Amino acid sequence: MTAMLQPTNRCLMRILAVLLLLAFIKKAIYCPLKARRISEHIRRQLYEIYRVEHPEATAARVTLSPSRKVARIAVNVIACDRTAELKNLLNDISRLLPKSDQFGVFVSLGCDNDASRQVAEQFANFVVLEPEWRNATRDRESIRNSHAPPKRAKSTAYLARLSPQHREALLKDGGFYEYNRVSNQYKYSLTYSFDIFDYDYALFIEGVGWMISSSTWSDLIDEWPEVFWDEWVRATMHRQKKACIRPEVSRIAITDDSFSSRDILAMEPYDLFKYITLNAEPYDFTSANLNYLLREQYDDELDRRISEAIMIEENDITKGVVNRYKSSLKIYYSTESQFKRLSAAFKYVPYSQGGVCATCYKGILQLRWHSSFIYIIRKDSAKSFFSLYDFLLKIFN
């Protein structure tokens, strides 16, 4: 009996050894090769995008056959009823885009507005007008669930129509589900982060920007908010130690026209938003070293800058002392009323959600005031930034 079992055991051992060898080959050879092919494919796609956006950088190296068909790049404009802003934007697009068939401009009207449609039709030579996207049932549910006051009902309705378009665009662009499945399977074999949506950028109000990582998108994909999705990100239950580094170059501003002013006034304090100005100085992001935006480097540098900044008091603002400095300044506050007074003094929008003020990073608000940087810091966020130098300065002053 024992003699009969020995060949069987040897056979099972061989089968087990073969299975282990196959598992090792898959993990050590097949998966890395598969991951490398995927990453190379993505890199080629990113390079193609870069080559189209920066033709001057690759003109000497890349030549296209006259018979080769060039894919058009879509420029999608989502518009509602701010006609002056839409006209200015389309004027800029017609001025900046090359005179070729390389780009296709699509204007999507998020609400029924004849004036906006007429503005878009003025640019019929290069604009394709998309029909408005409507869902009356969803609009009513959004207004009912958002607890919006009557004067904001219209704004909430059209935002409810625009919000799903962002989600659908993210799902459509890049095939998220397939990439997510592949990245989960081969991520351990890659030598760098496999985040397809690492740099998807979205805006809610001026100065509030969010860089969506793939993990955040995974949370959002099944719980997409009806209207203000960035408020979902800032809610305490969803924040989970997420933070946003404020945009250092302003890329958005409110159009100075009465129609836009009246429209925004129904939603937000326009008198404060109107002070946001668009950056007029070109900034070459492609050649700049942005490694300082990595969290570890950014936190250390921010710690150093705040420690070296000169501390001022609230009454220094009314005395005009702030305008005398050209170096960085910092001021601490402890109450909401004090923060509102400081916001009014520096023409900042005192908007907050879930205890997070707009453009704040770790409770620290960074503003540029004339030739100085101003750091407005909540006292319970200032433990790591309150240096011995500040303590001695406060005693002797």
Coordinates of C-alpha atoms in Angstrom, one line a residue:
M1 CA 0.0 0.0 0.0
T2 CA 2.8 2.3 0.9
A3 CA 4.6 1.5 -2.3
M4 CA 1.5 2.5 -4.3
L5 CA 1.2 5.9 -2.5
Q6 CA 4.8 6.9 -3.1
P7 CA 4.3 7.4 -6.9
T8 CA 1.1 9.3 -6.2
N9 CA 2.7 11.6 -3.7
R10 CA 5.6 12.3 -6.1
C11 CA 3.1 13.1 -8.9
L12 CA 1.2 15.6 -6.6
M13 CA 4.5 17.1 -5.6
R14 CA 5.5 17.6 -9.2
I15 CA 2.1 19.2 -10.0
L16 CA 2.5 21.5 -7.0
A17 CA 6.0 22.5 -8.1
V18 CA 4.8 23.2 -11.6
L19 CA 1.9 25.4 -10.3
L20 CA 4.3 27.3 -8.0
L21 CA 6.7 27.8 -10.9
L22 CA 3.9 29.1 -13.1
A23 CA 2.8 31.5 -10.3
F24 CA 6.3 32.7 -10.0
I25 CA 6.7 33.2 -13.7
K26 CA 3.4 35.2 -13.8
K27 CA 4.4 37.4 -10.9
A28 CA 8.1 37.9 -11.8
I29 CA 7.9 38.0 -15.6
Y30 CA 4.4 38.2 -17.2
C31 CA 2.9 40.9 -14.9
P32 CA 5.8 43.3 -15.1
L33 CA 6.0 42.9 -18.9
K34 CA 2.2 43.5 -19.2
A35 CA 2.4 46.5 -16.9
R36 CA 5.4 47.9 -18.9
R37 CA 3.4 47.6 -22.1
I38 CA 0.4 49.4 -20.6
S39 CA 2.6 52.2 -19.2
E40 CA 4.4 52.6 -22.5
H41 CA 1.1 52.9 -24.2
I42 CA -0.1 55.6 -21.8
R43 CA 3.2 57.4 -22.2
R44 CA 2.8 57.4 -25.9
Q45 CA -0.7 58.8 -25.6
L46 CA 0.6 61.5 -23.2
Y47 CA 3.4 62.3 -25.6
E48 CA 1.0 62.7 -28.5
I49 CA -1.0 65.2 -26.5
Y50 CA 2.1 67.1 -25.5
R51 CA 3.3 67.1 -29.2
V52 CA 0.0 68.6 -30.3
E53 CA -0.1 71.2 -27.6
H54 CA 3.6 72.2 -28.1
P55 CA 4.3 71.9 -31.8
E56 CA 7.2 74.3 -31.6
A57 CA 9.1 71.8 -29.2
T58 CA 8.8 68.9 -31.6
A59 CA 8.6 70.5 -35.1
A60 CA 12.2 69.6 -35.9
R61 CA 11.8 66.0 -35.0
V62 CA 8.3 65.2 -36.2
T63 CA 7.1 65.3 -39.8
L64 CA 3.6 64.3 -40.8
S65 CA 2.8 62.7 -44.2
P66 CA 0.4 65.0 -46.2
S67 CA -1.9 62.0 -46.6
R68 CA -2.0 61.2 -42.9
K69 CA -5.3 62.1 -41.3
V70 CA -4.8 64.2 -38.1
A71 CA -7.3 63.6 -35.3
R72 CA -9.1 66.8 -34.2
I73 CA -8.9 68.0 -30.6
A74 CA -12.2 68.9 -29.0
V75 CA -12.5 72.2 -27.1
N76 CA -15.7 71.9 -25.0
V77 CA -17.3 75.1 -23.7
I78 CA -20.1 74.6 -21.1
A79 CA -22.3 77.7 -21.1
C80 CA -25.5 78.9 -19.5
D81 CA -26.8 82.5 -19.4
R82 CA -23.6 84.6 -18.9
T83 CA -23.6 86.0 -22.4
A84 CA -20.8 88.6 -22.0
E85 CA -18.4 85.9 -20.6
L86 CA -19.3 83.5 -23.4
K87 CA -18.6 86.1 -26.1
N88 CA -15.3 87.0 -24.5
L89 CA -14.3 83.4 -24.2
L90 CA -15.2 82.5 -27.8
N91 CA -13.3 85.6 -29.0
D92 CA -10.2 84.5 -27.2
I93 CA -10.6 80.9 -28.6
S94 CA -10.9 82.2 -32.1
R95 CA -7.8 84.4 -31.6
L96 CA -5.6 81.8 -29.9
L97 CA -6.4 78.6 -31.8
P98 CA -4.4 78.0 -35.0
K99 CA -6.3 78.6 -38.2
S100 CA -6.7 74.9 -39.1
D101 CA -8.9 71.9 -38.7
Q102 CA -6.9 70.7 -35.9
F103 CA -9.4 71.8 -33.2
G104 CA -13.1 71.5 -33.0
V105 CA -15.0 73.9 -30.7
F106 CA -18.2 72.7 -29.1
V107 CA -20.5 74.9 -27.1
S108 CA -22.8 73.0 -24.8
L109 CA -25.7 75.1 -23.4
G110 CA -26.6 73.9 -19.9
C111 CA -29.8 75.9 -19.8
D112 CA -32.4 77.4 -22.1
N113 CA -31.1 80.8 -23.0
D114 CA -31.8 82.4 -26.3
A115 CA -29.2 85.2 -25.8
S116 CA -26.4 82.6 -25.2
R117 CA -27.5 80.7 -28.3
Q118 CA -27.4 83.8 -30.4
V119 CA -23.9 84.6 -29.1
A120 CA -22.6 81.1 -30.0
E121 CA -24.2 81.3 -33.5
Q122 CA -22.1 84.4 -34.2
F123 CA -19.1 82.1 -34.2
A124 CA -20.7 79.5 -36.5
N125 CA -17.6 79.5 -38.7
F126 CA -15.7 77.4 -36.1
V127 CA -18.3 76.5 -33.4
V128 CA -20.5 73.5 -33.2
L129 CA -23.6 74.1 -31.0
E130 CA -24.6 71.2 -28.8
P131 CA -28.2 70.8 -27.8
E132 CA -29.0 71.6 -24.2
W133 CA -29.0 68.7 -21.7
R134 CA -32.2 68.5 -19.7
N135 CA -33.8 66.2 -17.2
A136 CA -36.8 67.9 -15.5
T137 CA -37.2 65.1 -12.9
R138 CA -33.6 65.3 -11.9
D139 CA -33.8 69.1 -11.7
R140 CA -36.8 68.9 -9.3
E141 CA -35.2 66.3 -7.1
S142 CA -32.0 68.3 -7.0
I143 CA -33.8 71.5 -5.9
R144 CA -35.8 69.6 -3.3
N145 CA -32.8 67.8 -1.8
S146 CA -30.4 70.8 -1.9
H147 CA -32.5 73.0 0.5
A148 CA -31.9 76.0 -1.7
P149 CA -33.8 79.2 -1.0
P150 CA -36.3 80.3 -3.6
K151 CA -33.9 82.9 -5.1
R152 CA -31.3 80.2 -5.8
A153 CA -33.8 77.7 -7.3
K154 CA -32.9 78.6 -10.8
S155 CA -29.2 78.5 -10.2
T156 CA -29.5 75.2 -8.4
A157 CA -31.5 73.8 -11.3
Y158 CA -29.0 74.5 -14.0
L159 CA -26.1 73.4 -11.8
A160 CA -27.9 70.2 -11.3
R161 CA -27.9 69.8 -15.1
L162 CA -24.2 70.6 -15.5
S163 CA -23.0 68.4 -12.6
P164 CA -23.7 65.0 -14.3
Q165 CA -21.9 66.3 -17.5
H166 CA -18.7 66.4 -15.6
R167 CA -19.1 62.8 -14.4
E168 CA -20.1 61.6 -17.8
A169 CA -17.0 63.3 -19.3
L170 CA -14.7 61.6 -16.8
L171 CA -16.2 58.2 -17.6
K172 CA -16.0 58.8 -21.3
D173 CA -12.5 60.2 -21.5
G174 CA -9.9 57.5 -21.0
G175 CA -12.1 54.5 -20.3
F176 CA -11.9 54.7 -16.5
Y177 CA -13.3 51.3 -15.8
E178 CA -10.8 49.4 -18.0
Y179 CA -7.9 51.4 -16.7
N180 CA -9.0 50.9 -13.1
R181 CA -9.3 47.1 -13.6
V182 CA -5.9 46.9 -15.2
S183 CA -4.2 49.2 -12.7
N184 CA -5.6 47.2 -9.7
Q185 CA -4.2 44.0 -11.3
Y186 CA -0.7 45.2 -12.2
K187 CA -0.1 48.1 -9.9
Y188 CA 2.3 46.2 -7.6
S189 CA 4.5 45.6 -10.6
L190 CA 4.9 49.2 -11.6
T191 CA 7.7 51.4 -10.5
Y192 CA 5.6 54.6 -10.4
S193 CA 2.1 55.6 -9.4
F194 CA -0.5 54.2 -11.8
D195 CA -3.0 57.1 -11.5
I196 CA -4.8 57.7 -14.7
F197 CA -6.7 60.6 -13.2
D198 CA -3.8 62.0 -11.3
Y199 CA -4.2 65.5 -12.8
D200 CA -7.9 65.9 -13.6
Y201 CA -8.7 69.5 -12.5
A202 CA -12.0 71.1 -11.8
L203 CA -13.3 74.4 -10.5
F204 CA -16.3 75.4 -8.4
I205 CA -15.7 79.0 -7.5
E206 CA -12.8 81.3 -8.3
G207 CA -9.7 80.4 -6.3
V208 CA -11.0 76.9 -5.3
G209 CA -9.3 74.2 -7.3
W210 CA -9.1 70.5 -6.8
M211 CA -6.7 68.0 -8.1
I212 CA -8.5 64.7 -8.2
S213 CA -6.5 61.5 -7.6
S214 CA -7.7 58.1 -8.8
S215 CA -8.5 57.2 -5.2
T216 CA -10.8 60.2 -4.8
W217 CA -12.4 59.5 -8.1
S218 CA -13.1 56.0 -7.0
D219 CA -15.0 57.4 -4.0
L220 CA -16.8 59.9 -6.2
I221 CA -17.8 57.7 -9.0
D222 CA -20.7 56.0 -7.2
E223 CA -21.7 58.9 -5.0
W224 CA -21.6 61.8 -7.5
P225 CA -23.3 64.8 -5.9
E226 CA -26.3 66.4 -7.5
V227 CA -24.9 70.0 -7.6
F228 CA -21.8 71.1 -5.8
W229 CA -19.5 68.1 -6.0
D230 CA -16.5 70.0 -4.6
E231 CA -18.5 70.5 -1.4
W232 CA -18.7 66.8 -1.1
V233 CA -14.9 66.6 -1.2
R234 CA -14.6 69.2 1.6
A235 CA -17.3 67.6 3.8
T236 CA -15.8 66.3 7.1
M237 CA -16.9 62.7 6.5
H238 CA -15.3 62.6 3.1
R239 CA -12.2 64.7 3.5
Q240 CA -10.1 62.0 5.2
K241 CA -7.0 64.2 5.5
K242 CA -7.2 65.4 1.9
A243 CA -5.8 68.8 1.3
C244 CA -5.5 71.2 -1.7
I245 CA -2.6 73.4 -2.4
R246 CA -4.0 76.8 -3.6
P247 CA -3.5 77.8 -7.2
E248 CA -0.5 80.1 -7.3
V249 CA -1.4 81.5 -10.7
S250 CA -4.9 82.8 -11.1
R251 CA -6.5 81.4 -14.2
I252 CA -10.1 82.5 -13.7
A253 CA -12.0 85.7 -13.0
I254 CA -15.6 87.0 -13.1
T255 CA -16.7 88.9 -16.2
D256 CA -17.4 92.5 -15.4
D257 CA -20.8 92.9 -16.9
S258 CA -24.2 93.6 -15.3
F259 CA -25.8 90.3 -16.4
S260 CA -23.1 88.2 -14.9
S261 CA -23.0 90.3 -11.8
R262 CA -26.8 89.9 -11.3
D263 CA -26.6 86.2 -11.9
I264 CA -23.8 85.6 -9.4
L265 CA -25.2 87.9 -6.9
A266 CA -28.1 85.5 -6.5
M267 CA -25.7 82.7 -5.6
E268 CA -22.6 84.2 -3.9
P269 CA -21.4 87.6 -2.6
Y270 CA -20.4 89.2 -5.9
D271 CA -19.0 92.3 -4.1
L272 CA -16.2 90.0 -2.8
F273 CA -15.8 87.9 -5.9
K274 CA -15.3 90.9 -8.2
Y275 CA -11.8 91.5 -6.6
I276 CA -10.5 88.3 -8.1
T277 CA -8.3 89.3 -11.1
L278 CA -7.0 87.2 -13.9
N279 CA -3.3 86.7 -14.1
A280 CA -1.9 88.8 -17.0
E281 CA 1.7 87.5 -16.8
P282 CA 2.5 84.4 -18.9
Y283 CA 3.9 81.4 -16.9
D284 CA 5.6 78.5 -18.6
F285 CA 4.4 75.5 -16.7
T286 CA 6.2 73.1 -19.1
S287 CA 9.7 74.3 -18.2
A288 CA 9.1 75.1 -14.5
N289 CA 10.2 72.6 -11.8
L290 CA 7.1 71.8 -9.9
N291 CA 8.6 69.3 -7.5
Y292 CA 8.2 71.8 -4.7
L293 CA 4.5 71.0 -4.9
L294 CA 5.1 67.5 -3.6
R295 CA 3.6 67.4 -0.1
E296 CA 6.8 66.6 1.8
Q297 CA 8.7 69.4 0.1
Y298 CA 5.8 71.8 0.2
D299 CA 5.1 71.4 3.9
D300 CA 8.8 71.9 4.8
E301 CA 9.1 75.0 2.7
L302 CA 5.8 76.4 4.0
D303 CA 7.0 75.7 7.6
R304 CA 10.2 77.6 6.9
R305 CA 8.5 80.6 5.2
I306 CA 6.0 81.0 8.0
S307 CA 8.7 80.7 10.7
E308 CA 10.7 83.5 9.0
A309 CA 7.6 85.8 8.3
I310 CA 7.1 88.9 10.5
M311 CA 4.2 88.6 12.9
I312 CA 1.7 91.4 12.9
E313 CA -1.5 92.2 14.9
E314 CA -4.9 93.0 13.6
N315 CA -4.7 96.7 14.6
D316 CA -1.5 96.9 12.4
I317 CA -3.8 96.6 9.4
T318 CA -5.9 99.7 10.3
K319 CA -2.8 101.7 11.0
G320 CA -1.5 101.0 7.5
V321 CA 1.6 99.2 8.9
V322 CA 1.1 96.3 6.5
N323 CA 1.7 98.4 3.4
R324 CA 5.2 99.4 4.7
Y325 CA 6.6 95.8 4.5
K326 CA 7.9 94.1 1.4
S327 CA 8.7 90.8 3.2
S328 CA 6.3 88.0 4.2
L329 CA 3.9 88.7 7.1
K330 CA 1.7 86.5 9.3
I331 CA -1.2 87.1 11.5
Y332 CA -3.0 84.6 13.8
Y333 CA -6.8 84.6 14.5
S334 CA -8.9 82.6 16.9
T335 CA -12.6 83.5 16.2
E336 CA -14.8 83.4 13.1
S337 CA -15.6 87.1 13.5
Q338 CA -11.9 88.0 13.6
F339 CA -11.4 85.9 10.4
K340 CA -14.2 87.8 8.7
R341 CA -12.7 91.2 9.6
L342 CA -9.3 90.0 8.2
S343 CA -11.0 88.8 5.1
A344 CA -12.7 92.2 4.6
A345 CA -9.4 94.0 5.1
F346 CA -7.6 91.9 2.5
K347 CA -10.6 91.6 0.1
Y348 CA -10.8 87.9 0.5
V349 CA -14.0 85.8 0.1
P350 CA -14.8 84.4 3.5
Y351 CA -16.3 81.2 2.1
S352 CA -16.0 77.9 4.0
Q353 CA -17.4 74.4 3.9
G354 CA -16.9 71.8 6.6
G355 CA -14.6 74.2 8.5
V356 CA -12.3 74.6 5.5
C357 CA -12.0 78.1 4.1
A358 CA -11.6 78.6 0.3
T359 CA -7.9 78.2 -0.8
C360 CA -6.8 77.4 2.8
Y361 CA -4.2 74.7 3.2
K362 CA -4.0 73.1 6.7
G363 CA -5.9 76.1 8.2
I364 CA -3.4 78.5 6.6
L365 CA -4.7 81.2 4.2
Q366 CA -2.0 82.5 1.8
L367 CA -2.6 85.9 0.1
R368 CA -0.5 88.2 -2.0
W369 CA -0.9 91.8 -0.8
H370 CA 1.0 94.4 -2.9
S371 CA 4.6 93.2 -2.7
S372 CA 4.1 90.9 0.4
F373 CA 2.9 87.5 1.1
I374 CA 0.3 87.4 3.9
Y375 CA -0.2 84.2 6.0
I376 CA -3.5 84.2 7.9
I377 CA -3.3 81.3 10.3
R378 CA -5.9 79.8 12.6
K379 CA -4.3 79.4 16.1
D380 CA -5.2 75.7 16.4
S381 CA -3.4 75.1 13.1
A382 CA -0.3 77.1 14.1
K383 CA 1.4 74.7 16.6
S384 CA 4.1 73.7 14.1
F385 CA 4.6 77.2 12.8
F386 CA 4.9 79.2 16.1
S387 CA 8.6 79.6 16.6
L388 CA 10.7 80.8 19.6
Y389 CA 11.4 83.9 17.5
D390 CA 7.7 84.7 17.5
F391 CA 7.5 84.3 21.2
L392 CA 10.5 86.6 21.9
L393 CA 9.2 89.1 19.4
K394 CA 5.8 89.3 21.1
I395 CA 7.5 89.8 24.5
F396 CA 9.8 92.6 23.5
N397 CA 7.3 94.4 21.4

